[in-house]
Short mmCIF file of C-alpha atoms and ligand atoms in Angstrom, two decimals:
data_model
loop_
_atom_site.label_atom_id
_atom_site.label_comp_id
_atom_site.label_asym_id
_atom_site.label_seq_id
_atom_site.Cartn_x
_atom_site.Cartn_y
_atom_site.Cartn_z
CA UNK A 1 -121.52 -14.30 -8.91
CA UNK A 2 -118.24 -16.02 -9.63
CA UNK A 3 -116.72 -18.67 -7.41
CA UNK A 4 -113.00 -19.38 -7.09
CA UNK A 5 -111.49 -22.46 -5.49
CA UNK A 6 -108.14 -22.37 -3.69
CA UNK A 7 -106.47 -24.68 -1.21
CA UNK A 8 -106.03 -22.02 1.45
CA UNK A 9 -107.72 -18.73 2.08
CA UNK A 10 -106.09 -16.11 4.27
CA UNK A 11 -108.08 -13.16 5.60
CA UNK A 12 -106.07 -9.98 6.22
CA UNK A 13 -102.85 -8.63 4.72
CA UNK A 14 -101.21 -7.24 7.84
CA UNK A 15 -98.14 -8.77 9.49
CA UNK A 16 -100.15 -11.95 10.26
CA UNK A 17 -101.64 -12.59 6.82
CA UNK A 18 -98.40 -11.70 5.08
CA UNK A 19 -96.38 -14.04 7.31
CA UNK A 20 -98.83 -16.87 6.57
CA UNK A 21 -98.67 -16.19 2.82
CA UNK A 22 -94.87 -16.15 2.75
CA UNK A 23 -94.49 -19.34 4.79
CA UNK A 24 -97.17 -21.26 2.89
CA UNK A 25 -95.45 -20.30 -0.34
CA UNK A 26 -92.11 -21.51 1.05
CA UNK A 27 -93.72 -24.85 1.89
CA UNK A 28 -94.88 -25.29 -1.69
CA UNK A 29 -98.49 -24.57 -0.67
CA UNK A 30 -98.81 -22.05 -3.45
CA UNK A 31 -102.53 -22.31 -4.14
CA UNK A 32 -103.85 -19.65 -1.81
CA UNK A 33 -105.50 -16.24 -1.87
CA UNK A 34 -105.23 -13.42 0.65
CA UNK A 35 -108.41 -11.40 0.98
CA UNK A 36 -107.84 -7.85 2.17
CA UNK A 37 -110.57 -5.28 2.79
CA UNK A 38 -108.16 -2.37 2.25
CA UNK A 39 -106.18 -1.39 -0.82
CA UNK A 40 -102.72 -2.29 0.42
CA UNK A 41 -100.81 -4.58 2.74
CA UNK A 42 -99.97 -3.35 6.26
CA UNK A 43 -103.07 -3.85 8.40
CA UNK A 44 -102.91 -1.67 11.46
CA UNK A 45 -99.75 0.02 10.14
CA UNK A 46 -101.59 1.00 6.97
CA UNK A 47 -104.60 2.29 8.90
CA UNK A 48 -102.97 4.15 11.79
CA UNK A 49 -101.49 7.19 10.08
CA UNK A 50 -102.20 9.67 12.86
CA UNK A 51 -99.50 12.28 13.57
CA UNK A 52 -96.75 10.76 15.69
CA UNK A 53 -97.70 7.11 15.01
CA UNK A 54 -94.68 5.14 16.20
CA UNK A 55 -94.08 1.63 17.38
CA UNK A 56 -93.36 1.40 21.09
CA UNK A 57 -91.41 -1.84 20.61
CA UNK A 58 -87.93 -1.50 19.04
CA UNK A 59 -88.09 -2.33 15.35
CA UNK A 60 -85.14 -4.71 15.45
CA UNK A 61 -87.59 -6.86 17.42
CA UNK A 62 -90.83 -5.64 15.84
CA UNK A 63 -90.01 -7.13 12.43
CA UNK A 64 -89.95 -10.59 10.86
CA UNK A 65 -87.05 -12.77 12.03
CA UNK A 66 -86.66 -13.93 8.42
CA UNK A 67 -86.61 -10.41 6.93
CA UNK A 68 -84.04 -8.29 8.79
CA UNK A 69 -83.95 -4.63 7.90
CA UNK A 70 -81.63 -1.65 8.10
CA UNK A 71 -83.78 0.36 10.54
CA UNK A 72 -82.83 4.04 10.82
CA UNK A 73 -83.76 4.43 14.50
CA UNK A 74 -84.50 2.37 17.57
CA UNK A 75 -88.30 2.94 17.58
CA UNK A 76 -89.63 3.18 14.04
CA UNK A 77 -92.32 5.48 12.83
CA UNK A 78 -95.42 4.31 11.01
CA UNK A 79 -94.25 5.27 7.48
CA UNK A 80 -91.04 3.25 7.94
CA UNK A 81 -92.91 0.20 9.23
CA UNK A 82 -95.50 0.41 6.45
CA UNK A 83 -92.69 0.73 3.87
CA UNK A 84 -91.01 -2.34 5.43
CA UNK A 85 -94.19 -4.41 5.16
CA UNK A 86 -94.66 -3.31 1.54
CA UNK A 87 -91.05 -4.17 0.74
CA UNK A 88 -91.22 -7.61 2.38
CA UNK A 89 -94.49 -8.32 0.52
CA UNK A 90 -93.04 -7.22 -2.82
CA UNK A 91 -89.83 -9.22 -2.38
CA UNK A 92 -91.69 -12.34 -1.26
CA UNK A 93 -93.19 -12.96 -4.70
CA UNK A 94 -96.59 -13.69 -3.18
CA UNK A 95 -98.38 -10.42 -3.99
CA UNK A 96 -99.93 -11.96 -7.12
CA UNK A 97 -102.23 -13.89 -4.76
CA UNK A 98 -103.38 -10.89 -2.72
CA UNK A 99 -106.89 -9.69 -3.53
CA UNK A 100 -107.33 -6.11 -2.32
CA UNK A 101 -110.51 -4.11 -1.71
CA UNK A 102 -112.23 -7.41 -1.04
CA UNK A 103 -113.64 -7.82 2.47
CA UNK A 104 -114.63 -11.29 3.61
CA UNK A 105 -118.31 -10.69 4.35
CA UNK A 106 -119.26 -14.13 5.55
CA UNK A 107 -117.53 -17.51 5.98
CA UNK A 108 -119.23 -20.87 6.50
CA UNK A 109 -118.03 -24.46 6.78
CA UNK A 110 -119.70 -27.11 4.64
CA UNK A 111 -119.05 -30.32 6.54
CA UNK A 112 -120.12 -32.58 3.70
CA UNK A 113 -117.83 -30.93 1.17
CA UNK A 114 -115.19 -30.34 3.92
CA UNK A 115 -114.69 -26.85 2.58
CA UNK A 116 -114.99 -23.24 3.69
CA UNK A 117 -117.01 -20.87 1.52
CA UNK A 118 -116.24 -17.21 1.94
CA UNK A 119 -118.50 -14.58 0.43
CA UNK A 120 -117.03 -11.30 -0.82
CA UNK A 121 -118.57 -8.44 -2.84
CA UNK A 122 -116.68 -9.79 -5.86
CA UNK A 123 -117.71 -13.44 -5.67
CA UNK A 124 -117.25 -16.49 -3.48
CA UNK A 125 -114.05 -18.27 -2.50
CA UNK A 126 -114.05 -21.96 -1.66
CA UNK A 127 -111.09 -23.30 0.32
CA UNK A 128 -109.92 -26.28 2.36
CA UNK A 129 -108.49 -24.12 5.10
CA UNK A 130 -109.25 -20.67 6.39
CA UNK A 131 -106.51 -18.67 8.09
CA UNK A 132 -107.87 -15.61 9.85
CA UNK A 133 -105.33 -12.85 10.35
CA UNK A 134 -107.80 -10.01 10.66
CA UNK A 135 -106.06 -8.41 13.64
CA UNK A 136 -107.03 -7.89 17.25
CA UNK A 137 -106.78 -4.10 17.07
CA UNK A 138 -108.36 -3.39 13.71
CA UNK A 139 -111.98 -2.40 14.37
CA UNK A 140 -112.15 1.17 15.76
CA UNK A 141 -114.40 1.55 18.77
CA UNK A 142 -116.32 4.83 18.93
CA UNK A 143 -117.24 5.99 22.43
CA UNK A 144 -120.83 5.89 23.55
CA UNK A 145 -121.28 9.51 24.57
CA UNK A 146 -124.61 11.26 24.69
CA UNK A 147 -125.03 13.59 21.70
CA UNK A 148 -121.80 12.68 19.90
CA UNK A 149 -123.71 12.13 16.67
CA UNK A 150 -125.03 15.71 16.80
CA UNK A 151 -121.56 17.28 16.74
CA UNK A 152 -121.39 19.62 13.75
CA UNK A 153 -117.58 19.87 13.46
CA UNK A 154 -115.17 17.21 12.22
CA UNK A 155 -115.04 14.02 14.25
CA UNK A 156 -112.88 11.03 13.51
CA UNK A 157 -111.20 8.05 15.18
CA UNK A 158 -107.43 7.96 15.70
CA UNK A 159 -107.18 4.98 13.32
CA UNK A 160 -109.05 6.87 10.57
CA UNK A 161 -107.14 10.16 10.61
CA UNK A 162 -108.56 12.87 8.35
CA UNK A 163 -105.45 14.18 6.60
CA UNK A 164 -107.47 16.58 4.42
CA UNK A 165 -108.33 18.66 7.44
CA UNK A 166 -106.17 21.73 8.13
CA UNK A 167 -105.94 21.95 11.90
CA UNK A 168 -104.22 25.37 11.91
CA UNK A 169 -105.66 27.63 14.59
CA UNK A 170 -108.44 25.16 15.44
CA UNK A 171 -109.88 24.23 18.81
CA UNK A 172 -109.34 20.47 19.02
CA UNK A 173 -110.37 17.90 21.62
CA UNK A 174 -108.81 14.46 22.01
CA UNK A 175 -110.78 11.88 23.99
CA UNK A 176 -108.59 9.15 25.47
CA UNK A 177 -105.15 8.81 27.02
CA UNK A 178 -104.08 5.39 25.70
CA UNK A 179 -101.14 4.38 23.48
CA UNK A 180 -102.57 6.23 20.47
CA UNK A 181 -103.50 9.46 22.28
CA UNK A 182 -100.12 9.83 23.97
CA UNK A 183 -98.50 9.81 20.52
CA UNK A 184 -101.06 12.13 18.90
CA UNK A 185 -101.27 14.81 21.59
CA UNK A 186 -97.62 16.03 21.51
CA UNK A 187 -97.79 16.37 17.72
CA UNK A 188 -101.11 18.22 17.78
CA UNK A 189 -99.88 20.45 20.58
CA UNK A 190 -96.96 21.63 18.44
CA UNK A 191 -99.07 22.29 15.33
CA UNK A 192 -101.73 24.12 17.32
CA UNK A 193 -99.16 26.13 19.30
CA UNK A 194 -97.58 27.38 16.08
CA UNK A 195 -100.95 28.44 14.63
CA UNK A 196 -102.78 29.84 17.66
CA UNK A 197 -104.94 26.77 18.16
CA UNK A 198 -105.97 25.08 21.40
CA UNK A 199 -106.16 21.47 22.56
CA UNK A 200 -108.35 19.88 25.23
CA UNK A 201 -107.36 16.36 26.31
CA UNK A 202 -110.10 14.34 28.00
CA UNK A 203 -108.65 11.81 30.44
CA UNK A 204 -110.81 9.17 32.11
CA UNK A 205 -107.93 7.21 33.63
CA UNK A 206 -104.35 8.42 33.98
CA UNK A 207 -101.98 5.89 32.36
CA UNK A 208 -98.49 4.84 33.48
CA UNK A 209 -95.97 6.37 31.08
CA UNK A 210 -92.27 5.50 31.18
CA UNK A 211 -89.62 7.24 29.04
CA UNK A 212 -88.98 5.99 25.54
CA UNK A 213 -85.29 5.86 24.78
CA UNK A 214 -85.71 6.51 21.10
CA UNK A 215 -82.70 7.53 19.07
CA UNK A 216 -81.37 7.56 15.54
CA UNK A 217 -78.77 4.83 14.94
CA UNK A 218 -75.36 6.21 14.02
CA UNK A 219 -73.93 5.27 10.63
CA UNK A 220 -71.30 3.16 12.44
CA UNK A 221 -74.01 1.20 14.27
CA UNK A 222 -76.03 0.67 11.11
CA UNK A 223 -72.99 -0.42 9.18
CA UNK A 224 -71.96 -2.82 11.98
CA UNK A 225 -75.47 -4.29 12.13
CA UNK A 226 -75.38 -4.81 8.35
CA UNK A 227 -71.89 -6.22 8.11
CA UNK A 228 -70.72 -7.92 11.29
CA UNK A 229 -71.84 -11.54 11.04
CA UNK A 230 -74.31 -12.49 13.74
CA UNK A 231 -74.46 -9.01 15.31
CA UNK A 232 -78.03 -8.28 14.22
CA UNK A 233 -79.20 -11.62 15.61
CA UNK A 234 -77.37 -11.01 18.85
CA UNK A 235 -78.86 -7.52 19.19
CA UNK A 236 -82.35 -8.84 18.48
CA UNK A 237 -81.88 -11.60 21.03
CA UNK A 238 -80.71 -9.07 23.64
CA UNK A 239 -83.80 -6.94 22.97
CA UNK A 240 -86.03 -10.01 23.09
CA UNK A 241 -84.76 -11.22 26.47
CA UNK A 242 -84.70 -7.67 27.83
CA UNK A 243 -88.42 -7.42 27.08
CA UNK A 244 -89.15 -10.92 28.38
CA UNK A 245 -87.69 -9.82 31.72
CA UNK A 246 -90.87 -7.77 32.25
CA UNK A 247 -93.09 -10.87 32.31
CA UNK A 248 -92.69 -11.86 36.00
CA UNK A 249 -93.73 -8.35 37.07
CA UNK A 250 -96.97 -8.71 35.10
CA UNK A 251 -97.78 -12.32 35.79
CA UNK A 252 -96.32 -13.25 39.18
CA UNK A 253 -95.07 -10.45 41.39
CA UNK A 254 -96.20 -6.89 40.59
CA UNK A 255 -93.68 -5.63 43.17
CA UNK A 256 -90.97 -6.35 40.60
CA UNK A 257 -92.31 -3.40 38.60
CA UNK A 258 -91.04 -0.93 41.21
CA UNK A 259 -88.10 0.31 39.07
CA UNK A 260 -90.56 1.05 36.25
CA UNK A 261 -92.88 2.83 38.71
CA UNK A 262 -89.95 5.02 39.80
CA UNK A 263 -89.10 5.75 36.15
CA UNK A 264 -92.71 6.72 35.45
CA UNK A 265 -92.89 8.99 38.51
CA UNK A 266 -89.63 10.67 37.49
CA UNK A 267 -91.08 11.09 33.98
CA UNK A 268 -94.00 13.04 35.51
CA UNK A 269 -91.71 15.21 37.65
CA UNK A 270 -89.47 15.95 34.69
CA UNK A 271 -92.31 16.85 32.32
CA UNK A 272 -94.66 18.75 34.65
CA UNK A 273 -93.90 21.42 37.25
CA UNK A 274 -97.47 22.25 38.37
CA UNK A 275 -98.35 20.08 41.45
CA UNK A 276 -102.05 20.05 40.59
CA UNK A 277 -101.40 18.78 37.08
CA UNK A 278 -98.88 16.25 38.43
CA UNK A 279 -101.60 14.92 40.71
CA UNK A 280 -104.08 14.66 37.83
CA UNK A 281 -101.72 12.56 35.71
CA UNK A 282 -100.68 10.22 38.51
CA UNK A 283 -102.19 6.76 37.98
CA UNK A 284 -104.16 5.04 40.73
CA UNK A 285 -103.72 1.41 39.69
CA UNK A 286 -100.78 -0.97 39.53
CA UNK A 287 -98.30 -0.45 36.74
CA UNK A 288 -98.92 -3.03 34.01
CA UNK A 289 -102.65 -3.43 34.68
CA UNK A 290 -103.19 -1.44 31.49
CA UNK A 291 -100.59 -1.32 28.77
CA UNK A 292 -97.48 0.53 29.99
CA UNK A 293 -96.96 3.48 27.67
CA UNK A 294 -93.67 4.97 26.53
CA UNK A 295 -93.20 8.65 25.82
CA UNK A 296 -90.82 11.51 26.53
CA UNK A 297 -93.09 14.26 25.27
CA UNK A 298 -96.54 13.35 26.67
CA UNK A 299 -96.16 15.19 29.98
CA UNK A 300 -94.45 18.30 28.51
CA UNK A 301 -97.31 18.48 25.97
CA UNK A 302 -99.94 18.36 28.74
CA UNK A 303 -98.06 21.12 30.57
CA UNK A 304 -98.01 23.41 27.52
CA UNK A 305 -99.93 26.72 27.61
CA UNK A 306 -102.26 25.78 24.76
CA UNK A 307 -103.34 22.45 26.31
CA UNK A 308 -105.93 21.75 29.00
CA UNK A 309 -106.15 18.30 30.60
CA UNK A 310 -109.79 17.73 31.47
CA UNK A 311 -110.45 15.06 34.07
CA UNK A 312 -114.10 15.75 34.84
CA UNK A 313 -116.17 13.03 33.18
CA UNK A 314 -117.74 13.87 29.84
CA UNK A 315 -121.51 14.37 30.25
CA UNK A 316 -122.41 15.01 26.63
CA UNK A 317 -121.37 16.38 23.29
CA UNK A 318 -123.41 19.17 21.70
CA UNK A 319 -123.32 20.61 18.19
CA UNK A 320 -120.13 22.56 18.95
CA UNK A 321 -118.85 21.61 22.39
CA UNK A 322 -118.09 18.98 25.00
CA UNK A 323 -119.90 19.39 28.31
CA UNK A 324 -118.42 17.81 31.42
CA UNK A 325 -120.25 16.58 34.52
CA UNK A 326 -119.35 19.77 36.40
CA UNK A 327 -121.41 21.71 33.82
CA UNK A 328 -118.44 23.32 32.03
CA UNK A 329 -118.85 23.58 28.28
CA UNK A 330 -115.72 23.72 26.09
CA UNK A 331 -116.31 24.72 22.49
CA UNK A 332 -114.37 22.86 19.81
CA UNK A 333 -114.03 22.66 16.04
CA UNK A 334 -112.56 19.16 15.79
CA UNK A 335 -113.06 16.04 17.90
CA UNK A 336 -110.50 13.23 17.77
CA UNK A 337 -111.59 10.02 19.48
CA UNK A 338 -108.59 7.93 20.48
CA UNK A 339 -110.82 5.47 22.29
CA UNK A 340 -109.34 2.20 21.12
CA UNK A 341 -110.67 -0.88 19.35
CA UNK A 342 -113.10 -3.77 19.64
CA UNK A 343 -110.85 -6.34 21.23
CA UNK A 344 -112.97 -8.93 23.03
CA UNK A 345 -115.98 -8.87 20.69
CA UNK A 346 -114.27 -9.00 17.32
CA UNK A 347 -116.70 -7.89 14.58
CA UNK A 348 -115.46 -10.57 12.14
CA UNK A 349 -116.70 -13.34 14.45
CA UNK A 350 -120.32 -12.38 13.69
CA UNK A 351 -119.77 -13.58 10.13
CA UNK A 352 -117.92 -16.87 10.60
CA UNK A 353 -120.08 -19.99 10.90
CA UNK A 354 -118.80 -23.41 11.90
CA UNK A 355 -119.88 -27.04 11.44
CA UNK A 356 -123.07 -26.59 13.46
CA UNK A 357 -123.99 -23.35 11.71
CA UNK A 358 -123.44 -21.30 14.85
CA UNK A 359 -121.44 -18.11 14.45
CA UNK A 360 -118.18 -17.67 16.32
CA UNK A 361 -119.65 -14.58 17.97
CA UNK A 362 -122.61 -16.60 19.31
CA UNK A 363 -120.29 -19.32 20.52
CA UNK A 364 -118.24 -16.77 22.43
CA UNK A 365 -121.09 -14.54 23.62
CA UNK A 366 -121.68 -16.54 26.80
CA UNK A 367 -118.25 -17.87 27.62
CA UNK A 368 -116.02 -15.14 26.17
CA UNK A 369 -113.36 -15.64 23.51
CA UNK A 370 -111.51 -18.92 23.86
CA UNK A 371 -109.49 -21.07 21.49
CA UNK A 372 -107.08 -23.97 21.63
CA UNK A 373 -103.57 -22.48 21.74
CA UNK A 374 -105.09 -19.19 20.58
CA UNK A 375 -105.38 -20.73 17.14
CA UNK A 376 -108.04 -23.45 16.69
CA UNK A 377 -111.68 -23.62 17.81
CA UNK A 378 -114.03 -26.57 18.35
CA UNK A 379 -116.83 -26.63 15.74
CA UNK A 380 -114.63 -24.68 13.30
CA UNK A 381 -112.66 -27.33 11.36
CA UNK A 382 -109.59 -26.20 9.44
CA UNK A 383 -109.96 -22.67 10.74
CA UNK A 384 -106.77 -21.20 12.15
CA UNK A 385 -106.65 -17.83 13.83
CA UNK A 386 -103.50 -15.77 14.05
CA UNK A 387 -103.52 -13.35 17.01
CA UNK A 388 -106.50 -15.26 18.38
CA UNK A 389 -107.75 -15.31 22.00
CA UNK A 390 -105.09 -14.93 24.72
CA UNK A 391 -102.17 -14.45 22.37
CA UNK A 392 -101.76 -10.69 22.91
CA UNK A 393 -98.70 -9.04 24.43
CA UNK A 394 -98.38 -5.92 26.54
CA UNK A 395 -94.61 -5.97 26.75
CA UNK A 396 -93.06 -7.32 23.58
CA UNK A 397 -93.38 -7.84 19.84
CA UNK A 398 -96.53 -9.44 18.43
CA UNK A 399 -94.46 -10.53 15.45
CA UNK A 400 -92.87 -13.22 17.64
CA UNK A 401 -96.34 -14.57 18.46
CA UNK A 402 -97.43 -14.37 14.82
CA UNK A 403 -94.39 -16.36 13.68
CA UNK A 404 -95.03 -18.95 16.41
CA UNK A 405 -98.64 -19.38 15.33
CA UNK A 406 -97.79 -19.54 11.64
CA UNK A 407 -95.24 -22.30 12.40
CA UNK A 408 -97.98 -24.22 14.25
CA UNK A 409 -100.42 -23.79 11.34
CA UNK A 410 -97.77 -25.04 8.90
CA UNK A 411 -97.30 -28.09 11.09
CA UNK A 412 -101.08 -28.66 11.06
CA UNK A 413 -101.16 -28.44 7.25
CA UNK A 414 -98.23 -30.83 7.03
CA UNK A 415 -100.16 -33.25 9.28
CA UNK A 416 -103.24 -32.98 7.03
CA UNK A 417 -101.11 -33.71 3.96
CA UNK A 418 -99.13 -36.56 5.45
CA UNK A 419 -102.16 -38.41 6.80
CA UNK A 420 -104.51 -37.77 3.90
CA UNK A 421 -106.95 -35.88 6.13
CA UNK A 422 -109.56 -33.44 4.93
CA UNK A 423 -109.91 -31.62 8.24
CA UNK A 424 -108.75 -31.24 11.81
CA UNK A 425 -110.84 -29.63 14.51
CA UNK A 426 -109.78 -28.78 18.07
CA UNK A 427 -111.37 -31.11 20.64
CA UNK A 428 -113.61 -29.34 23.19
CA UNK A 429 -111.88 -31.13 26.08
CA UNK A 430 -108.39 -30.10 25.06
CA UNK A 431 -109.64 -26.57 24.47
CA UNK A 432 -111.27 -26.41 27.92
CA UNK A 433 -108.13 -27.76 29.56
CA UNK A 434 -106.00 -25.16 27.80
CA UNK A 435 -108.29 -22.30 28.82
CA UNK A 436 -108.82 -23.48 32.40
CA UNK A 437 -105.08 -23.55 32.96
CA UNK A 438 -104.73 -20.19 31.30
CA UNK A 439 -107.46 -18.54 33.35
CA UNK A 440 -106.07 -20.07 36.57
CA UNK A 441 -102.79 -18.44 35.80
CA UNK A 442 -104.57 -15.21 34.86
CA UNK A 443 -105.89 -14.78 38.41
CA UNK A 444 -102.36 -14.03 39.60
CA UNK A 445 -101.62 -11.38 37.00
CA UNK A 446 -101.55 -7.63 37.43
CA UNK A 447 -104.11 -7.37 34.58
CA UNK A 448 -106.71 -8.96 36.85
CA UNK A 449 -105.49 -7.84 40.27
CA UNK A 450 -104.10 -4.43 39.40
CA UNK A 451 -107.23 -2.38 40.09
CA UNK A 452 -108.05 -1.15 36.60
CA UNK A 453 -110.45 -1.62 33.71
CA UNK A 454 -108.76 -2.25 30.38
CA UNK A 455 -109.34 -3.50 26.86
CA UNK A 456 -107.66 -6.75 27.98
CA UNK A 457 -110.83 -7.73 29.88
CA UNK A 458 -114.20 -8.72 28.44
CA UNK A 459 -117.64 -7.81 29.77
CA UNK A 460 -117.39 -10.72 32.28
CA UNK A 461 -114.10 -9.33 33.62
CA UNK A 462 -112.13 -12.21 32.07
CA UNK A 463 -108.84 -11.55 30.35
CA UNK A 464 -109.35 -13.19 26.96
CA UNK A 465 -106.74 -11.18 25.10
CA UNK A 466 -103.31 -11.60 26.74
CA UNK A 467 -100.95 -14.53 27.12
CA UNK A 468 -100.07 -14.91 30.82
CA UNK A 469 -96.61 -16.48 30.46
CA UNK A 470 -93.43 -15.74 28.55
CA UNK A 471 -93.53 -15.71 24.77
CA UNK A 472 -90.74 -18.31 24.81
CA UNK A 473 -93.17 -20.57 26.65
CA UNK A 474 -95.88 -19.84 24.05
CA UNK A 475 -93.52 -20.78 21.23
CA UNK A 476 -92.51 -23.99 22.98
CA UNK A 477 -96.14 -25.04 23.43
CA UNK A 478 -96.86 -24.46 19.74
CA UNK A 479 -93.61 -26.00 18.50
CA UNK A 480 -95.25 -29.09 17.01
CA UNK A 481 -98.71 -30.11 15.92
CA UNK A 482 -100.40 -32.13 18.67
CA UNK A 483 -102.85 -34.26 16.72
CA UNK A 484 -104.22 -35.88 19.90
CA UNK A 485 -105.97 -32.60 20.72
CA UNK A 486 -107.87 -32.69 17.44
CA UNK A 487 -110.77 -34.54 15.83
CA UNK A 488 -109.70 -35.74 12.41
CA UNK A 489 -111.70 -36.42 9.26
CA UNK A 490 -110.17 -38.62 6.58
CA UNK A 491 -110.84 -38.33 2.86
O1 LIG B 501 -106.71 2.56 22.75
P1 LIG B 501 -106.86 2.24 24.33
P2 LIG B 501 -105.43 3.04 21.95
N1 LIG B 501 -114.98 8.38 27.44
O2 LIG B 501 -108.03 1.33 24.41
C1 LIG B 501 -110.44 6.20 26.66
C2 LIG B 501 -101.95 -0.63 20.47
N2 LIG B 501 -101.18 0.52 20.06
O3 LIG B 501 -105.84 3.20 20.52
O4 LIG B 501 -108.42 4.17 30.21
C3 LIG B 501 -113.74 8.79 27.78
O5 LIG B 501 -105.58 1.81 24.91
C4 LIG B 501 -109.86 5.15 27.56
O6 LIG B 501 -110.05 5.53 28.89
P3 LIG B 501 -109.91 4.40 30.07
C5 LIG B 501 -101.59 -0.96 21.90
O7 LIG B 501 -101.63 -2.34 22.11
C6 LIG B 501 -99.87 0.31 19.91
O8 LIG B 501 -104.76 4.16 22.58
O9 LIG B 501 -110.62 3.19 29.56
N3 LIG B 501 -112.63 8.11 27.51
C7 LIG B 501 -108.39 5.19 27.10
O10 LIG B 501 -107.70 6.26 27.71
C8 LIG B 501 -102.67 -0.25 22.64
O11 LIG B 501 -102.87 -0.73 23.95
C9 LIG B 501 -99.08 1.34 19.56
O12 LIG B 501 -110.53 5.01 31.25
C10 LIG B 501 -112.77 6.95 26.86
C11 LIG B 501 -108.51 5.47 25.61
O13 LIG B 501 -109.79 6.05 25.41
C12 LIG B 501 -103.84 -0.48 21.72
O14 LIG B 501 -103.30 -0.31 20.43
C13 LIG B 501 -99.59 2.62 19.36
C14 LIG B 501 -114.02 6.45 26.47
C15 LIG B 501 -108.44 4.22 24.78
O15 LIG B 501 -107.19 3.65 24.95
C16 LIG B 501 -104.98 0.48 21.88
O16 LIG B 501 -104.48 1.80 22.07
C17 LIG B 501 -100.96 2.80 19.51
C18 LIG B 501 -115.16 7.22 26.79
N4 LIG B 501 -116.40 6.81 26.48
C19 LIG B 501 -101.75 1.75 19.85
N5 LIG B 501 -113.85 5.26 25.84
C20 LIG B 501 -97.65 1.05 19.38
O17 LIG B 501 -96.83 1.87 19.62
C21 LIG B 501 -112.53 5.04 25.85
N6 LIG B 501 -111.88 6.05 26.46
C22 LIG B 501 -97.24 -0.32 18.94
#
């Protein structure tokens, strides 16, 4: 097996890995490689190609601040976002250092050599620093349902859409009513309606769904955004602060979400006439406890003649049907599971070993995911996570968080260079302090108090995924490298 040595190794070529690559390159840190398991850049936007895949954050905000784009509409669709990521990657001049179809299988820190060694199917990589941008929503989670493996028809996860399958006239079931399902269902409903097919939607928990004010930008608007100096920045800033205004309702006073509750209730009344169906789709937890969804066509799709919303719990799957707890059996040809991702037990952590030889997964098994500033972890020198523990957002663009973390990592690398250090490692005490304060704050949030189960919470009921303050606050806290919170090793 071959072995290649680089200064920095980045895992993942989604928004996070690409941002790190571009910024390292800008800093003159050109000796890096980006390992990517897939065959292209894009991460979640490469993988989620299901019908209707759209970003529910406006693209003027859900894009790099340093790579503005002439977006055609307010909420962009997956192909446009994927094309944007490909374009930014191509124009950055860093693609020559991306290594595709090369999953990082195992990473371990050699404290004597002060180096990371990462094993891949095509040889080892040895690096001073390891930047993990593998994504928090990248590992599909299949539901544990009795008999699902015996189903004889087609079954696939929303993030692994089978485009070869002709759904015309088929009987299809979708399990799940999260952000993915509410985009898939209206599209499937139309295709199946036109071809005599039928759709069953299996809902365990009714989500809150507010309208999405999506529209195509007029040519005048696009031209103004391109040409008028400062207008794009101003527009982005207005969107940013508009989204930040949601934070108090999630983190301090859920009562502030009342206008959104009213909007969501009106959305139900507008989309559904049948009182029984209205009742079924009405959520019974506080708005914001789970991710607030945005759609104009979810409720009309559920009300369509060729759709049945099933709310009885699923008892089992047989060779050709789903059976619910009330004993009803609904035959199907195709099963789509839109059941989300591994979020609090990230699969990659099983394969990353720190200074003591313990895996990150073992470290986190007892206490839950925790890092210093969502980025650095005691016992894992020179490892920097992007979109690490408690960096997630329910209300705004993750790109803002990614750029904040990449700036912090650059500052850490600058510190290493300037002081002739071989490694920095987050101190356990600083890490504990950070997480204690975070979890104290978390107790007041709607995610904990709102009366729901969600992918934000781990098996101990702790929210280890979201950031409980404004993103402006997050950026401020990561604005400079705080060496006093780190153990340093000198060459
Ligand atoms: O996954 P989810 P998702 N039996 O975990 C249900 C991002 N995203 O892929 O609510 C029956 O939200 C589960 O039911 P319940 C976004 O951050 C962004 O939809 O747990 N049902 C739920 O309804 C989002 O939050 C965009 O009771 C089962 C659904 O499956 C995140 O990705 C678009 C079940 C899972 O919902 C994940 O969204 C799409 C079972 N055994 C996604 N197991 C943008 O627009 C699970 N469920 C940017």
